[in-house]
XYZ file of C-alpha atoms in Angstrom:
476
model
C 142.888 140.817 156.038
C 142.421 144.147 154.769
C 142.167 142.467 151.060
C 140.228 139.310 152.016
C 136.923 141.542 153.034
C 136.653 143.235 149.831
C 136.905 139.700 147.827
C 134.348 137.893 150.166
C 131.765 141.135 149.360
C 132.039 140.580 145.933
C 131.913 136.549 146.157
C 128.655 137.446 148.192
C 127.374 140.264 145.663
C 128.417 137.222 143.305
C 126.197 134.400 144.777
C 123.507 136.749 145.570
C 122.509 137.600 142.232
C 122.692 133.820 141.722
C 119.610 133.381 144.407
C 115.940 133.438 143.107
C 112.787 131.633 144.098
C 111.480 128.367 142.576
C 109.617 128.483 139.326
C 105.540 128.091 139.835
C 103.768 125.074 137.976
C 100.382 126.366 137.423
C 98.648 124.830 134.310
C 95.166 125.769 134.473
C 93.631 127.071 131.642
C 91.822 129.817 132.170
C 87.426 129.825 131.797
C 85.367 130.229 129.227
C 83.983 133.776 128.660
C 80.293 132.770 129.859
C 78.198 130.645 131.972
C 76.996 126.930 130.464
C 73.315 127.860 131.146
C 72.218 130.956 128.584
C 68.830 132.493 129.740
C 66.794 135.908 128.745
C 66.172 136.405 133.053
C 70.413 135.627 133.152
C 71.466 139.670 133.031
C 74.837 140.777 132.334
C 76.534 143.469 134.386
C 77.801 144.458 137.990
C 76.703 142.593 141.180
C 75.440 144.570 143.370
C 76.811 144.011 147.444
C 73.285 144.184 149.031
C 71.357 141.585 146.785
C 69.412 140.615 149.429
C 67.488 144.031 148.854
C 66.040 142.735 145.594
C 63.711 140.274 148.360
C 62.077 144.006 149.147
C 62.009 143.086 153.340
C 62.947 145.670 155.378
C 63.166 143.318 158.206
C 65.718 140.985 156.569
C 68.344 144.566 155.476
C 67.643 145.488 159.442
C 69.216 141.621 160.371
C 71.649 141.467 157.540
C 72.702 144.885 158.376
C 73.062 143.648 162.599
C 74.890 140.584 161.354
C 77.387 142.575 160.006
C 77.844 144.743 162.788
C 77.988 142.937 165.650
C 78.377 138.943 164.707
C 81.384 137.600 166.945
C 83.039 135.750 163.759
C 83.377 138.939 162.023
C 84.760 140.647 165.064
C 87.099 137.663 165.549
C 88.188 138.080 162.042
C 88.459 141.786 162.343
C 91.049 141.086 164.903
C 93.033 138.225 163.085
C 93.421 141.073 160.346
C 94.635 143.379 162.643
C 97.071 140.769 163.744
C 98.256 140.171 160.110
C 98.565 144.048 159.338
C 100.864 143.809 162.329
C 102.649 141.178 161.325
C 102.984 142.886 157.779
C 104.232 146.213 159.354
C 106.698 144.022 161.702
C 108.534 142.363 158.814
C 108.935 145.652 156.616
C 110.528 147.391 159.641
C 113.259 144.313 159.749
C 114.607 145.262 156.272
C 115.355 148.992 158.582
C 118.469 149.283 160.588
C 118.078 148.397 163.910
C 119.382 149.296 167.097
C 118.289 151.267 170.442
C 119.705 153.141 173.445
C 120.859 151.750 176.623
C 121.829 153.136 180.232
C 122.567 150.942 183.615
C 124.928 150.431 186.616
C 126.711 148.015 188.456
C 127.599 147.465 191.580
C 131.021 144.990 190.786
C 133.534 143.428 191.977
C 136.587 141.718 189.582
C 138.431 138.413 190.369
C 141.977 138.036 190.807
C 142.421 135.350 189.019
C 141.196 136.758 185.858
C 143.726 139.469 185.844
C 147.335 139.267 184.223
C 149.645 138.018 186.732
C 151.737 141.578 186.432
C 148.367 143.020 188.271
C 147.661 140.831 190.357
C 147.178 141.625 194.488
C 146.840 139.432 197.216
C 143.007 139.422 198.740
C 140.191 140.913 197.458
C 139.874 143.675 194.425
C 138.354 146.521 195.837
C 134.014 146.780 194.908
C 133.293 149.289 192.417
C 130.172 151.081 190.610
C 130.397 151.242 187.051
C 127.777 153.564 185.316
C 127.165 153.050 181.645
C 124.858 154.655 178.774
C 125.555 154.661 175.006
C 123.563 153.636 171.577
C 124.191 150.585 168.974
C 123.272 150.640 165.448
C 122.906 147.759 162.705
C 121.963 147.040 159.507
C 121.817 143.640 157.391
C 122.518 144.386 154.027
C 119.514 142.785 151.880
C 122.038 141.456 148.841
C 119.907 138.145 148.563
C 116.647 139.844 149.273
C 115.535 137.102 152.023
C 114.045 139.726 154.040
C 111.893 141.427 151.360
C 110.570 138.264 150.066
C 109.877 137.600 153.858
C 108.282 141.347 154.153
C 106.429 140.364 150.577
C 105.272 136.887 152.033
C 104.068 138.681 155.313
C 101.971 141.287 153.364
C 100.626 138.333 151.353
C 99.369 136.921 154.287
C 97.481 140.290 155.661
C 95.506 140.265 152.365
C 95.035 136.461 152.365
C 93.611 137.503 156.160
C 91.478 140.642 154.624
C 90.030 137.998 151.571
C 89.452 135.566 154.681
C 87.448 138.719 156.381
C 85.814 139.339 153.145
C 84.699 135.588 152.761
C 83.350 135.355 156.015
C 81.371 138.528 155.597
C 80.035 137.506 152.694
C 79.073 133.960 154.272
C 77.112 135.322 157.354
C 75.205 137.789 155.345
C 74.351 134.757 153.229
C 73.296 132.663 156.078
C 71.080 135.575 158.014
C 69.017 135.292 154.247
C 69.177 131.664 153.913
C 67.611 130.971 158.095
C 65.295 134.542 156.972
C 64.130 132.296 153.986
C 63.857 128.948 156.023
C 61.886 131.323 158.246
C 59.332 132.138 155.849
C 58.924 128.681 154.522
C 58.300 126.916 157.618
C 55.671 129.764 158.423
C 53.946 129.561 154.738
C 53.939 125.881 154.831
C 52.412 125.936 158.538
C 49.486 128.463 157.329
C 48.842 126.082 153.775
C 48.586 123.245 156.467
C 46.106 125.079 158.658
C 44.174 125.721 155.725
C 44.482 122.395 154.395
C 43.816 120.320 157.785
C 40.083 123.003 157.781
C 39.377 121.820 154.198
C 39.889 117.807 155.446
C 38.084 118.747 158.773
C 34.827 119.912 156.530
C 35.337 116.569 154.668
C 35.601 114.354 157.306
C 32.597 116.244 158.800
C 30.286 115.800 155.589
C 31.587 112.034 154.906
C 30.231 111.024 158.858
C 26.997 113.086 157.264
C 26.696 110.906 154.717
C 27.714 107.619 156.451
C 24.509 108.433 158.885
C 22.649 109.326 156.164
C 23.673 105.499 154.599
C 24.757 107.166 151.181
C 28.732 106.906 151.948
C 30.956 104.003 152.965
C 32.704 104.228 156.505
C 35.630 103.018 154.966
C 35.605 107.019 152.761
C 35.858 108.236 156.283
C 39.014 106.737 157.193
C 40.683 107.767 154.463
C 39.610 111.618 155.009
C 41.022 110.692 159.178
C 43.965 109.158 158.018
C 45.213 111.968 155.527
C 44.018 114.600 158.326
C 46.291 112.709 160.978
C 49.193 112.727 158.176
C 48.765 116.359 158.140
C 48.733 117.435 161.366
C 52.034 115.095 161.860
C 53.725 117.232 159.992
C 52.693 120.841 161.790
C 55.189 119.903 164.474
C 57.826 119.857 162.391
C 57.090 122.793 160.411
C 56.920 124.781 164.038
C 60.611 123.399 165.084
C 62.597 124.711 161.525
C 59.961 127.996 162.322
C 61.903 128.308 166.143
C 65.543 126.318 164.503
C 65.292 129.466 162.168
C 64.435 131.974 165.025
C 67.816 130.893 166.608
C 70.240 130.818 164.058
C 68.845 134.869 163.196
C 69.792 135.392 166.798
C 73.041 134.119 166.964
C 74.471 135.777 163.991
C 73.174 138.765 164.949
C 74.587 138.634 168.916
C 71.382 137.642 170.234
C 70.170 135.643 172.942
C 68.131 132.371 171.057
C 65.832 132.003 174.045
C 64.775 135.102 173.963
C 64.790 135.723 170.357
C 62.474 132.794 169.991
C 59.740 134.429 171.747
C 60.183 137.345 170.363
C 60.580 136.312 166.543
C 56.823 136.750 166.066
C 57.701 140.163 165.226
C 59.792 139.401 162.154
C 58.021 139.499 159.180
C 58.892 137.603 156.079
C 57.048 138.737 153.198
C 59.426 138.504 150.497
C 58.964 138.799 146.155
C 61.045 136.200 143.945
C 63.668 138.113 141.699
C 63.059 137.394 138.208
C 66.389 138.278 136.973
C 69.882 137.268 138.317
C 72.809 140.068 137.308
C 76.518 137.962 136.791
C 79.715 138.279 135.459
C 81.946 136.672 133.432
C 83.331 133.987 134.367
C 87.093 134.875 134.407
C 85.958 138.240 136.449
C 84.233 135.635 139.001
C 87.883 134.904 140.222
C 88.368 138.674 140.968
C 85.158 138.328 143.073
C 85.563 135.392 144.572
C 87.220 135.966 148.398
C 88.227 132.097 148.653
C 90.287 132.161 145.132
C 91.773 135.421 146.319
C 92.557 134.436 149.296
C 93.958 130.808 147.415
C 96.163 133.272 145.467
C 96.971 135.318 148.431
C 98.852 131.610 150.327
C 99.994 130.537 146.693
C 101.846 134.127 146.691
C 103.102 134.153 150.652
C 104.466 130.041 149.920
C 106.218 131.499 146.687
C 107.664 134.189 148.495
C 108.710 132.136 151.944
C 110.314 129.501 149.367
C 112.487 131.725 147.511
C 113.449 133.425 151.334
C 114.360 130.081 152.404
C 117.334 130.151 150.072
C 118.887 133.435 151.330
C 120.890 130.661 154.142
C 122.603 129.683 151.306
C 124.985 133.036 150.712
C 126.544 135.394 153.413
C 125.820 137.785 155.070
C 126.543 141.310 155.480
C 125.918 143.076 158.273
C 127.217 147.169 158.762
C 127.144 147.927 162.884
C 128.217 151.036 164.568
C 127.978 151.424 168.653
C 128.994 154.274 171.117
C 128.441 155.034 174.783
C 130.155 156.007 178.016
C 131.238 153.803 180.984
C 133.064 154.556 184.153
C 132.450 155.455 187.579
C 129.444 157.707 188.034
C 131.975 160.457 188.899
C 134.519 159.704 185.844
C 131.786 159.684 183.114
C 132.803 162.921 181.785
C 136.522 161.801 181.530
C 137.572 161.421 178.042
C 138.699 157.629 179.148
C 135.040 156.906 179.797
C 134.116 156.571 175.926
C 134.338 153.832 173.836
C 133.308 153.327 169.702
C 132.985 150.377 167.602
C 132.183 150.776 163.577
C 132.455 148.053 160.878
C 131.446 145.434 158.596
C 130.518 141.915 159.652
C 130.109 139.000 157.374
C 128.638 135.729 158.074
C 128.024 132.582 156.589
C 126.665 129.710 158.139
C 128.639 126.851 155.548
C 128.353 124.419 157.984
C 124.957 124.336 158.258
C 124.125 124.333 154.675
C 122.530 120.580 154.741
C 119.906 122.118 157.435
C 119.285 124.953 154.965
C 118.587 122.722 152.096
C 116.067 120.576 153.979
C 114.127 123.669 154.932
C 114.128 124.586 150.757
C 113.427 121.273 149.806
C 110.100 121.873 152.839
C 109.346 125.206 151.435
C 109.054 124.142 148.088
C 106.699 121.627 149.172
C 104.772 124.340 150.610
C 104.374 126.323 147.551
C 103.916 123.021 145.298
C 101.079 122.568 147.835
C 99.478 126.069 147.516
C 99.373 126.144 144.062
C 97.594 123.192 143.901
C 95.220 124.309 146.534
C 95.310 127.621 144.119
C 93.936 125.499 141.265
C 91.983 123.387 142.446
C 89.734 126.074 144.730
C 90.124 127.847 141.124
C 88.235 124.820 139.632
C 85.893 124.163 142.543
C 84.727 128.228 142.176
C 84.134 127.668 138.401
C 82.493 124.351 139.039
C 80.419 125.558 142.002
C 78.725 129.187 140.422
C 78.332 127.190 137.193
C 75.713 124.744 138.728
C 74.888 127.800 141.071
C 73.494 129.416 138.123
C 71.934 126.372 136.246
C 70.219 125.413 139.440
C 68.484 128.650 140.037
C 67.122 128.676 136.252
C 65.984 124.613 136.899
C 64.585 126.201 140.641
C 62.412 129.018 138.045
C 60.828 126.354 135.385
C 59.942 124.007 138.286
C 57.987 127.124 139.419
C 56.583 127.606 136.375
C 55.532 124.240 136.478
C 53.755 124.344 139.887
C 52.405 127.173 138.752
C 50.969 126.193 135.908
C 49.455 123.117 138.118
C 47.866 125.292 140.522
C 46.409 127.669 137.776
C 44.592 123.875 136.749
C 43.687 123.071 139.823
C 41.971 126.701 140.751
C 40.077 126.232 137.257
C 38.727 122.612 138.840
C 38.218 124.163 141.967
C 35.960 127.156 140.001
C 34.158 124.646 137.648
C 33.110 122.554 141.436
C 31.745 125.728 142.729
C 29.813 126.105 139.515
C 28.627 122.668 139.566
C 27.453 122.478 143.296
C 25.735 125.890 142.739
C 23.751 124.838 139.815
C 23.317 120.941 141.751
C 25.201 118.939 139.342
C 27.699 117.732 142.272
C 27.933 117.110 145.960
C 29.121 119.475 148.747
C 31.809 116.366 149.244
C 32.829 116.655 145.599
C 33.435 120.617 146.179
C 35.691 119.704 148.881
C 37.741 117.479 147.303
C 38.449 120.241 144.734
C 39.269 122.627 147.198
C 41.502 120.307 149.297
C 43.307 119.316 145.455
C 43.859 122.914 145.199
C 45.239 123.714 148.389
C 47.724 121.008 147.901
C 48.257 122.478 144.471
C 48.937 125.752 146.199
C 50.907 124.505 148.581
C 53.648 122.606 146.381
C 53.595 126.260 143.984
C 54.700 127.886 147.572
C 57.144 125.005 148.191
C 58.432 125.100 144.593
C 58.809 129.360 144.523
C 60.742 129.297 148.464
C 63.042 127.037 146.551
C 63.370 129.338 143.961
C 64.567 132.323 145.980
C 66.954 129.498 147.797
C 68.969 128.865 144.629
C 69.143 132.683 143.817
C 70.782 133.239 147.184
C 72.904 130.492 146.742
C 73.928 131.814 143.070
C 74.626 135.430 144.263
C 77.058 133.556 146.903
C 78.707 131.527 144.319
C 79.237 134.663 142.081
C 81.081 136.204 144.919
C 78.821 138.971 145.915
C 77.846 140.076 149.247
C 81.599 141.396 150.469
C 81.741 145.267 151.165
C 85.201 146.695 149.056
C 85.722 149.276 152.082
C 86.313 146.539 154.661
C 89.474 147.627 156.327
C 92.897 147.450 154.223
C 96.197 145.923 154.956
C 99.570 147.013 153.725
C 100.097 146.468 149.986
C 102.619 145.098 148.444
């Protein structure tokens, strides 16, 4: 016996430097060093976390800035990371020895029939109290190195939970912008309509004028009615995204909606359009992004749990050491009352070695199945910031274009004014410049809200809006 312990510690010594984890199949090549879309306004350099500053609102940093301190997903988050930090801690501690202290008594009585027939004593064995304390040690010797790629795959998961805190952050501060935005829109499109619906009431007024007069057609009048009725149809609508908007502010900043709606008057949503949009490389985009770091983060825990799944596959060895007293309460001091136990234990579970397999062969899956999630969210982050980008400098020239249409309609507008003044056209004529204009005016507003829409959405895609002193887990 004494020579069969040291020959199964080296056959386990053996096999364990045999274990490893199973090789990764990642074949995605790697970015290109810039963006598909080259512009002068595109600006090279470091994103900035509060890019929603660049809209110049105080009243939008004041809700981004109560989103992120009191929203209920971030605090649920908060909590999950907590949890994972935990967890983390908890499976670094199991690579420690283990053990703990003990104390108890007994009130106890001992068959007869369990005792040697050379002791034993017709009727009962007399009761007894048995007192015991003592302490018991252990410690699994890590030869395979199951339990650090467990501790490894454990802290992978706490930072996959922090990039998951990160993403989310980054997500509601988007969204308190985007409803702030949708916000402003519905309120800028509500005024052109105002403005547009007095401009068709003066028209409608001066065609019934000239109807009476019998120098316009009544059918002239019904057009000007039914294009006012068209407009006003559309006020409604423009007044429920104004109130939609109201609510979704509230609720990701812990609000009540009902009463946020009555309040939101107070909100103001004057905003400028940024003219230039700061990125990065591509290939530093995927140090930015949370949702490819958190991708890598699961690729990294699977790899880990797959190559801990084969540490069933080689013994164990376990060193245990345990002391204490137990006696009567009165004989505890006796030198009979202490007992010892130190030694090696080895174990391995041969018999179950089909049930270990299947649990490799699942694990494997697993981390076949991360790293594709790995690549493809890889892909899917390239793809997404790429049209991000391109659709934010399409969002700018179709502003340039409505802008250069309502710079032609204000110069027909000015050349009616000039022409009724010196009474070379009609007061109708006038307002059928005026009410061209306004329309003009409104799809330049329509066109530059979009604009600031896609530059959200590309400062998003590029990964910004995450604060780098959220709360850290363990590293590895």
């Amino acid at each position: 016996m004494t020579r069969l312990l040291p020959m199964t510690f080296a056959l386990a010594t053996l096999l364990a430097g045999c274990a490893g984890s199973p090789p990764l199949k990642l074949a995605t090549a790697r970015p290109p060093a810039a963006w598909s879309a080259v512009d002068p306004a595109i600006i090279s350099g470091e994103m900035r976390f509060d890019w929603w500053t660049a809209f110049g609102s105080a009243d939008l940093d004041h809700l981004v800035a109560e989103a992120l301190a009191a929203n209920f997903e971030l605090a649920a988050a908060d909590a999950n990371l907590k949890a994972a930090a935990a967890l983390a801690r908890e499976a670094r501690a199991q690579r420690l020895p283990q053990g703990g202290i003990a104390t108890g008594a007994q009130r106890l009585r001992e068959p007869a029939a369990t005792q040697p027939p050379i002791f034993r004593t017709p009727g009962a064995f007399p009761n007894q109290t048995i007192a015991s304390m003592g302490a018991e040690l252990s410690w699994e010797i890590d030869f395979v190195g199951g339990r650090a790629k467990t501790a490894r795959a454990a802290v992978a998961d706490a930072q996959s939970a922090l990039w998951h805190r990160r993403q989310l952050e980054a997500a509601i501060a988007a969204q308190v912008v985007r409803a702030w935005l949708d916000l402003g829109r519905s309120r800028q499109q509500a005024a052109m309509i105002n403005r547009r619906l007095d401009a068709l009431d003066r028209l409608v007024a001066m065609a019934r004028l000239r109807v009476m007069r019998g120098s316009g057609a009544a059918a002239d009048v019904a057009v000007l009615e039914q294009a006012h009725a068209q407009a006003a149809a559309e006020r409604p609508a423009l007044d429920l995204a104004e109130r939609n908007a109201l609510r979704r502010l509230a609720v990701l900043t812990a609000r009540d909606p009902i009463r946020f709606v009555a309040e939101g008057a107070a909100v103001k949503t004057l905003a400028r359009t940024p003219a230039t949009l700061t990125v990065q490389d591509p290939r530093a985009l995927l140090r930015m992004r949370p949702d490819v770091q958190r991708a890598e983060q699961q690729l990294l825990a699977a790899f880990e749990r797959a190559g801990a799944s084969r540490a069933a596959l080689y013994p164990s060895l376990s060193l245990g050491a345990s002391a204490g007293l137990a006696a009567t309460p009165a004989d505890l001091s006796d030198a009979g009352a202490f007992r010892f136990a130190i030694g090696p234990s080895l174990n391995w579970g041969i018999f179950n070695l089909g049930r270990v397999k299947a649990g490799i062969a699942a694990a494997d899956a697993n981390s076949e199945a991360a790293a594709a999630t790995w690549q493809q969210t890889l892909l899917a982050a390239v793809e997404e910031t790429d049209g991000a980008v391109d659709g934010w400098l399409s969002a700018r020239r179709s502003t340039e274009a409505a802008r250069s249409a309502r710079g032609a309609a204000e110069v027909l507008a000015r050349a009616a004014r000039s022409r009724n003044r010196a009474g070379l056209s009609s007061t109708f004529e006038l307002a059928e410049a005026e009410a061209g204009y306004l329309a003009a005016e409104a799809a330049y507003t329509a066109a530059e809200a979009g604009e600031r829409d896609a530059w959200a959405t590309a400062n998003l895609s590029l990964g910004a809006g995450w604060r780098s002193d959220t709360p850290r887990t363990p590293s590895s």
